[in-house]
Amino acid sequence: MPDDVPQDELSALRARIAALETEAAKRPAPRHRLRSLLSALLIIIGCVLAPLGLVAAWTSDIVGDTDRYVATVAPLASDADVQAAVANRATDAVMQHIDVPALLEGVAPEQRPLLEKALGKLGDSLQSAVRSFVHDKAEDVVSSEAFEQIWTNANRTIHTALVKALTGSGDGAVKIENDSVTLDLAPVIEQVKTRLVDAGLSVASKIPEVHTDFTIVRADNIGKVKTAFRLLELAGLWLPILAVLLAAAGVLISAHKRRTLVAAALGFAAAALVLAVGLTVFRTVYLNALPDTVSQPAAASIYDGMIRLLRTSIRMVVVLGLVLALAAWLSGPGKAATTVRAMWHSGIAATRATADRVGMRTGPVGPFVARHRTWITWILVAAAVVTYVLWSYPTGWVVFGLALALLFALAVMEFLAEDTTKTTNATDSRDGTDSRNGTDSRNGTDSTKGTESNGTDSTGATGKDGRSPA
């Protein structure tokens, strides 16, 4: 290049060339663009299938596992809204078979004082007084352990009814009429009749066997739901696995795997949150569509109980997605991630230094961990993954606990390996320079005497013949 080129133009040219090289490096090649497009498509499909996979897995559990279903709805027997609704329905059924005007006339004279005492002050409304009395006994029944047993046994039958309603098979006392799954309250009414008789209302013994329904689930055009339900049941476990495999394939073919993994994990978490919002919206729609004869508070409690396991799975997926995204980000080369890792190592090094000062040593364990650190790390990660996969029904807390356990195990590994690093540095220091006598063991120079091993005085003085003076 000629010498007369101005220096400022030369600097500007070099800056322009550097900018063009940087832009060219950032611009993806056509092959990379195709890989990125296919990767994004696979991850998007996986994220779309994730909510469907959660619903499919929940549906499969509801249909295929009676014990799990019963365990899900059993706590509803203690729910105040459900108890109130059952007590009201039982009271209505009993009152339809009690002739209030002829109540006192049909009672034996010796039983009238007991009946009057039980009914209390009747006032102007005998009907209201008797209804209040019957309702109190119904509340006693639904708040007893007997009702919990009735509820549990009935829900085992309800499980059969759900299978019958949605798959077209099964049989049972639970009826499916007018797009509703209903529970027969005859056992509860029998308990109420017994309590009424024990309280002095002997006329209750003449009430015949009463069958009345309590709505558990209602869905308009339940026949049309069968096909979708059957598909979800058949999908079962395979749909969520397919969603995960598609996302994993998208990450593997991506040119920037770490960033793609972060995006995929966050995408799954976002998809699960969308499902959670959808369940909340559908809850309102479902309750508003119920007829006036159905208790909305009780229906809300039953709805919440039925989808409790689905909500648990949603929270698990959200936590898992966030944990995976955070782990992938922390392992990256970004400035913030590097700073976090530096703080992590500094904290462990400080802890190790404190342990050294109190005389704690790891013996042969430290060198072994230092030599096989990479293998140990992968073994710990694999153990956490296997534990999660083998866990029957993991929750968000299970995922969080496994992440903390893995983090603790990695910290212990770094702590042990740090001891080897300190020991190696100390050994190098002792072998390299002896600070007590100033002798460099590598070249034999004695700094205290100032004399080199070849006989030359460090002050540079020599004899006239080139030899050192005697």
Short mmCIF file of C-alpha atoms in Angstrom, two decimals, residues 41-348:
data_model
loop_
_atom_site.label_atom_id
_atom_site.label_comp_id
_atom_site.label_asym_id
_atom_site.label_seq_id
_atom_site.Cartn_x
_atom_site.Cartn_y
_atom_site.Cartn_z
CA LEU A 41 -41.66 -25.61 13.38
CA LEU A 42 -40.99 -28.76 15.44
CA ILE A 43 -40.84 -26.82 18.70
CA ILE A 44 -44.06 -24.94 17.92
CA ILE A 45 -45.88 -28.21 17.19
CA GLY A 46 -44.50 -29.68 20.42
CA CYS A 47 -45.70 -26.66 22.41
CA VAL A 48 -49.16 -26.92 20.82
CA LEU A 49 -49.36 -30.62 21.67
CA ALA A 50 -48.16 -30.08 25.26
CA PRO A 51 -51.53 -28.89 26.67
CA LEU A 52 -53.35 -31.65 24.77
CA GLY A 53 -50.86 -34.12 26.19
CA LEU A 54 -51.58 -32.94 29.73
CA VAL A 55 -55.32 -33.31 29.18
CA ALA A 56 -54.82 -36.74 27.56
CA ALA A 57 -52.72 -37.99 30.47
CA TRP A 58 -55.30 -36.70 32.96
CA THR A 59 -58.13 -38.31 30.98
CA SER A 60 -56.29 -41.62 30.89
CA ASP A 61 -55.83 -41.49 34.66
CA ILE A 62 -59.49 -40.67 35.26
CA VAL A 63 -60.70 -43.57 33.09
CA GLY A 64 -58.04 -46.15 33.83
CA ASP A 65 -57.38 -45.78 37.56
CA THR A 66 -60.41 -46.05 39.86
CA ASP A 67 -58.38 -45.69 43.06
CA ARG A 68 -56.78 -42.49 41.78
CA TYR A 69 -60.20 -41.11 40.84
CA VAL A 70 -61.66 -41.96 44.25
CA ALA A 71 -58.66 -40.41 46.00
CA THR A 72 -59.26 -37.26 43.96
CA VAL A 73 -62.92 -36.80 44.89
CA ALA A 74 -62.92 -38.32 48.40
CA PRO A 75 -62.03 -34.99 50.11
CA LEU A 76 -65.23 -33.50 48.67
CA ALA A 77 -67.22 -35.40 51.32
CA SER A 78 -65.85 -32.87 53.82
CA ASP A 79 -66.50 -29.86 51.61
CA ALA A 80 -69.03 -27.50 53.20
CA ASP A 81 -70.73 -26.59 49.91
CA VAL A 82 -71.15 -30.24 48.88
CA GLN A 83 -72.51 -31.15 52.31
CA ALA A 84 -74.99 -28.28 52.20
CA ALA A 85 -76.20 -29.25 48.73
CA VAL A 86 -76.65 -32.92 49.69
CA ALA A 87 -78.46 -31.97 52.91
CA ASN A 88 -80.85 -29.71 51.00
CA ARG A 89 -81.55 -32.36 48.39
CA ALA A 90 -82.17 -35.04 51.03
CA THR A 91 -84.45 -32.68 52.96
CA ASP A 92 -86.53 -31.98 49.85
CA ALA A 93 -86.91 -35.70 49.20
CA VAL A 94 -88.01 -36.48 52.76
CA MET A 95 -90.44 -33.56 52.95
CA GLN A 96 -92.23 -34.79 49.82
CA HIS A 97 -93.29 -37.90 51.79
CA ILE A 98 -94.34 -36.28 55.06
CA ASP A 99 -97.95 -35.12 55.43
CA VAL A 100 -97.37 -32.22 57.79
CA PRO A 101 -101.05 -31.44 58.66
CA ALA A 102 -101.66 -35.05 59.65
CA LEU A 103 -98.32 -35.37 61.40
CA LEU A 104 -99.53 -34.92 64.98
CA GLU A 105 -102.76 -36.81 64.37
CA GLY A 106 -100.90 -39.90 63.23
CA VAL A 107 -98.66 -39.99 66.25
CA ALA A 108 -99.57 -42.06 69.28
CA PRO A 109 -100.57 -39.96 72.33
CA GLU A 110 -97.61 -41.16 74.39
CA GLN A 111 -95.20 -40.04 71.62
CA ARG A 112 -96.61 -36.54 71.12
CA PRO A 113 -94.68 -34.88 73.99
CA LEU A 114 -91.41 -36.23 72.61
CA LEU A 115 -92.31 -35.06 69.10
CA GLU A 116 -93.33 -31.60 70.31
CA LYS A 117 -90.08 -31.31 72.23
CA ALA A 118 -88.11 -32.32 69.16
CA LEU A 119 -89.94 -29.87 66.89
CA GLY A 120 -89.75 -26.99 69.37
CA LYS A 121 -91.92 -23.97 69.08
CA LEU A 122 -93.90 -24.44 65.89
CA GLY A 123 -95.35 -20.97 65.71
CA ASP A 124 -97.56 -20.25 62.73
CA SER A 125 -95.66 -22.45 60.27
CA LEU A 126 -95.68 -26.13 61.02
CA GLN A 127 -94.25 -26.79 57.56
CA SER A 128 -91.18 -24.64 58.19
CA ALA A 129 -90.61 -26.13 61.64
CA VAL A 130 -90.76 -29.70 60.36
CA ARG A 131 -88.50 -28.86 57.42
CA SER A 132 -85.98 -27.22 59.75
CA PHE A 133 -86.05 -30.30 61.96
CA VAL A 134 -85.53 -32.66 59.02
CA HIS A 135 -82.75 -30.42 57.62
CA ASP A 136 -80.90 -30.52 60.94
CA LYS A 137 -80.93 -34.32 60.87
CA ALA A 138 -79.78 -34.32 57.25
CA GLU A 139 -76.86 -32.05 58.17
CA ASP A 140 -75.97 -34.43 61.00
CA VAL A 141 -75.82 -37.27 58.48
CA VAL A 142 -73.70 -35.47 55.86
CA SER A 143 -71.21 -34.32 58.50
CA SER A 144 -70.72 -37.84 59.87
CA GLU A 145 -68.22 -40.54 58.96
CA ALA A 146 -71.10 -42.58 57.55
CA PHE A 147 -71.56 -40.02 54.77
CA GLU A 148 -67.86 -40.14 53.92
CA GLN A 149 -68.19 -43.90 53.44
CA ILE A 150 -71.35 -43.46 51.38
CA TRP A 151 -69.64 -40.81 49.26
CA THR A 152 -66.54 -42.96 48.66
CA ASN A 153 -68.56 -46.04 47.69
CA ALA A 154 -70.84 -43.98 45.46
CA ASN A 155 -67.90 -42.41 43.65
CA ARG A 156 -66.49 -45.83 42.88
CA THR A 157 -69.79 -46.42 41.12
CA ILE A 158 -69.55 -42.98 39.53
CA HIS A 159 -66.25 -43.98 37.97
CA THR A 160 -68.08 -46.81 36.21
CA ALA A 161 -70.74 -44.34 35.12
CA LEU A 162 -68.12 -42.00 33.65
CA VAL A 163 -66.67 -44.86 31.67
CA LYS A 164 -70.18 -45.76 30.52
CA ALA A 165 -70.99 -42.19 29.57
CA LEU A 166 -67.82 -41.47 27.66
CA THR A 167 -66.85 -44.84 26.23
CA GLY A 168 -70.24 -46.51 25.86
CA SER A 169 -69.43 -49.39 28.20
CA GLY A 170 -70.02 -50.23 31.83
CA ASP A 171 -73.01 -50.47 34.11
CA GLY A 172 -73.97 -49.22 37.52
CA ALA A 173 -76.51 -47.55 39.77
CA VAL A 174 -75.28 -44.10 38.81
CA LYS A 175 -77.51 -42.84 36.02
CA ILE A 176 -76.75 -40.77 32.98
CA GLU A 177 -79.79 -38.77 32.02
CA ASN A 178 -80.17 -35.46 30.21
CA ASP A 179 -76.41 -35.22 29.63
CA SER A 180 -75.68 -35.52 33.37
CA VAL A 181 -73.95 -38.03 35.63
CA THR A 182 -76.06 -38.20 38.79
CA LEU A 183 -75.67 -39.83 42.17
CA ASP A 184 -78.59 -41.62 43.83
CA LEU A 185 -78.95 -40.25 47.39
CA ALA A 186 -81.08 -43.18 48.63
CA PRO A 187 -78.43 -44.30 51.19
CA VAL A 188 -78.23 -40.77 52.61
CA ILE A 189 -82.03 -40.52 52.88
CA GLU A 190 -82.14 -43.85 54.72
CA GLN A 191 -79.68 -42.45 57.24
CA VAL A 192 -81.83 -39.32 57.64
CA LYS A 193 -84.96 -41.43 58.20
CA THR A 194 -83.18 -43.43 60.91
CA ARG A 195 -82.12 -40.25 62.69
CA LEU A 196 -85.64 -38.81 62.48
CA VAL A 197 -87.13 -41.92 64.02
CA ASP A 198 -84.51 -41.92 66.78
CA ALA A 199 -85.37 -38.28 67.49
CA GLY A 200 -89.06 -39.12 67.99
CA LEU A 201 -90.48 -38.55 64.51
CA SER A 202 -91.79 -42.11 64.18
CA VAL A 203 -93.84 -41.18 61.13
CA ALA A 204 -90.57 -41.07 59.19
CA SER A 205 -90.42 -44.86 59.41
CA LYS A 206 -93.39 -44.97 57.05
CA ILE A 207 -91.52 -43.09 54.33
CA PRO A 208 -90.88 -45.54 51.47
CA GLU A 209 -87.49 -46.00 49.83
CA VAL A 210 -86.72 -42.72 48.14
CA HIS A 211 -84.43 -42.33 45.14
CA THR A 212 -83.32 -38.83 44.27
CA ASP A 213 -80.45 -37.64 42.12
CA PHE A 214 -77.50 -35.40 42.90
CA THR A 215 -75.70 -34.10 39.80
CA ILE A 216 -71.95 -34.80 39.72
CA VAL A 217 -71.05 -33.91 36.14
CA ARG A 218 -73.12 -32.24 33.45
CA ALA A 219 -72.17 -31.71 29.81
CA ASP A 220 -74.44 -30.64 26.98
CA ASN A 221 -74.54 -33.14 24.10
CA ILE A 222 -72.50 -35.65 26.04
CA GLY A 223 -72.75 -38.00 23.08
CA LYS A 224 -70.68 -35.60 20.97
CA VAL A 225 -68.02 -35.51 23.67
CA LYS A 226 -67.50 -39.27 23.46
CA THR A 227 -65.41 -39.15 20.31
CA ALA A 228 -63.01 -36.50 21.59
CA PHE A 229 -62.82 -38.20 24.97
CA ARG A 230 -62.07 -41.55 23.37
CA LEU A 231 -59.28 -40.03 21.30
CA LEU A 232 -57.73 -38.44 24.38
CA GLU A 233 -58.01 -41.73 26.24
CA LEU A 234 -56.27 -43.59 23.43
CA ALA A 235 -53.58 -40.91 23.21
CA GLY A 236 -52.96 -41.23 26.93
CA LEU A 237 -49.25 -41.29 27.61
CA TRP A 238 -48.14 -41.14 23.97
CA LEU A 239 -49.28 -37.61 23.21
CA PRO A 240 -47.12 -35.91 25.87
CA ILE A 241 -44.16 -38.11 24.87
CA LEU A 242 -44.67 -37.09 21.23
CA ALA A 243 -44.71 -33.42 22.25
CA VAL A 244 -41.42 -33.82 24.13
CA LEU A 245 -39.77 -35.76 21.28
CA LEU A 246 -40.73 -33.10 18.72
CA ALA A 247 -39.29 -30.34 20.90
CA ALA A 248 -36.11 -32.38 21.51
CA ALA A 249 -35.70 -32.94 17.76
CA GLY A 250 -36.10 -29.20 17.20
CA VAL A 251 -33.34 -28.48 19.71
CA LEU A 252 -30.97 -31.10 18.24
CA ILE A 253 -31.18 -29.85 14.64
CA SER A 254 -30.87 -26.21 15.65
CA ALA A 255 -27.66 -24.33 14.92
CA HIS A 256 -27.81 -22.69 18.36
CA LYS A 257 -28.82 -25.52 20.63
CA ARG A 258 -28.52 -23.75 23.97
CA ARG A 259 -30.65 -20.78 22.98
CA THR A 260 -33.15 -23.09 21.29
CA LEU A 261 -33.39 -25.22 24.44
CA VAL A 262 -34.16 -22.12 26.48
CA ALA A 263 -36.86 -21.10 24.00
CA ALA A 264 -38.39 -24.61 23.91
CA ALA A 265 -38.48 -24.92 27.71
CA LEU A 266 -40.10 -21.50 28.09
CA GLY A 267 -42.53 -22.38 25.28
CA PHE A 268 -43.70 -25.51 27.12
CA ALA A 269 -44.13 -23.52 30.33
CA ALA A 270 -46.14 -20.86 28.49
CA ALA A 271 -48.34 -23.52 26.82
CA ALA A 272 -49.11 -25.04 30.23
CA LEU A 273 -50.04 -21.60 31.56
CA VAL A 274 -52.40 -21.11 28.62
CA LEU A 275 -54.11 -24.38 29.55
CA ALA A 276 -54.43 -23.19 33.15
CA VAL A 277 -56.10 -19.99 31.98
CA GLY A 278 -58.40 -22.03 29.73
CA LEU A 279 -59.50 -24.22 32.65
CA THR A 280 -60.33 -21.12 34.69
CA VAL A 281 -62.37 -19.62 31.85
CA PHE A 282 -64.16 -22.92 31.19
CA ARG A 283 -65.02 -23.15 34.90
CA THR A 284 -67.04 -19.95 34.66
CA VAL A 285 -68.74 -21.04 31.44
CA TYR A 286 -69.57 -24.46 32.88
CA LEU A 287 -71.09 -23.08 36.08
CA ASN A 288 -73.17 -20.50 34.22
CA ALA A 289 -74.61 -23.23 32.00
CA LEU A 290 -75.92 -25.28 34.94
CA PRO A 291 -79.69 -25.29 35.58
CA ASP A 292 -81.12 -23.54 38.60
CA THR A 293 -81.78 -26.86 40.34
CA VAL A 294 -78.04 -27.52 40.66
CA SER A 295 -76.12 -25.91 43.51
CA GLN A 296 -73.42 -23.77 41.92
CA PRO A 297 -71.13 -23.70 44.99
CA ALA A 298 -71.23 -27.51 45.17
CA ALA A 299 -70.71 -27.81 41.42
CA ALA A 300 -67.72 -25.46 41.67
CA SER A 301 -66.20 -27.59 44.44
CA ILE A 302 -66.70 -30.77 42.41
CA TYR A 303 -65.21 -29.17 39.29
CA ASP A 304 -62.16 -28.00 41.24
CA GLY A 305 -61.76 -31.44 42.80
CA MET A 306 -62.01 -33.24 39.47
CA ILE A 307 -59.31 -31.15 37.77
CA ARG A 308 -57.06 -30.86 40.82
CA LEU A 309 -54.64 -33.44 39.41
CA LEU A 310 -54.64 -31.69 36.03
CA ARG A 311 -53.73 -28.41 37.69
CA THR A 312 -50.97 -30.21 39.60
CA SER A 313 -49.55 -31.48 36.30
CA ILE A 314 -49.73 -27.98 34.84
CA ARG A 315 -47.73 -26.54 37.73
CA MET A 316 -45.20 -29.35 37.34
CA VAL A 317 -44.67 -28.57 33.64
CA VAL A 318 -44.31 -24.85 34.36
CA VAL A 319 -41.68 -25.44 37.05
CA LEU A 320 -39.84 -28.01 34.89
CA GLY A 321 -39.76 -25.62 31.94
CA LEU A 322 -38.40 -22.79 34.06
CA VAL A 323 -35.75 -25.04 35.65
CA LEU A 324 -34.55 -26.33 32.26
CA ALA A 325 -34.47 -22.83 30.77
CA LEU A 326 -32.52 -21.50 33.75
CA ALA A 327 -30.04 -24.38 33.63
CA ALA A 328 -29.44 -23.92 29.89
CA TRP A 329 -28.99 -20.17 30.32
CA LEU A 330 -26.56 -20.52 33.21
CA SER A 331 -24.37 -22.90 31.19
CA GLY A 332 -24.06 -20.39 28.35
CA PRO A 333 -21.30 -17.90 27.53
CA GLY A 334 -23.32 -14.79 28.32
CA LYS A 335 -21.88 -12.12 30.57
CA ALA A 336 -24.58 -12.47 33.22
CA ALA A 337 -24.35 -16.26 33.21
CA THR A 338 -20.56 -16.09 33.46
CA THR A 339 -20.85 -13.72 36.41
CA VAL A 340 -23.25 -16.07 38.21
CA ARG A 341 -20.92 -19.02 37.67
CA ALA A 342 -17.96 -16.98 38.91
CA MET A 343 -19.88 -16.11 42.08
CA TRP A 344 -20.75 -19.80 42.51
CA HIS A 345 -17.11 -20.89 42.25
CA SER A 346 -15.93 -18.05 44.46
CA GLY A 347 -18.37 -19.02 47.18
CA ILE A 348 -17.28 -22.67 47.07
#
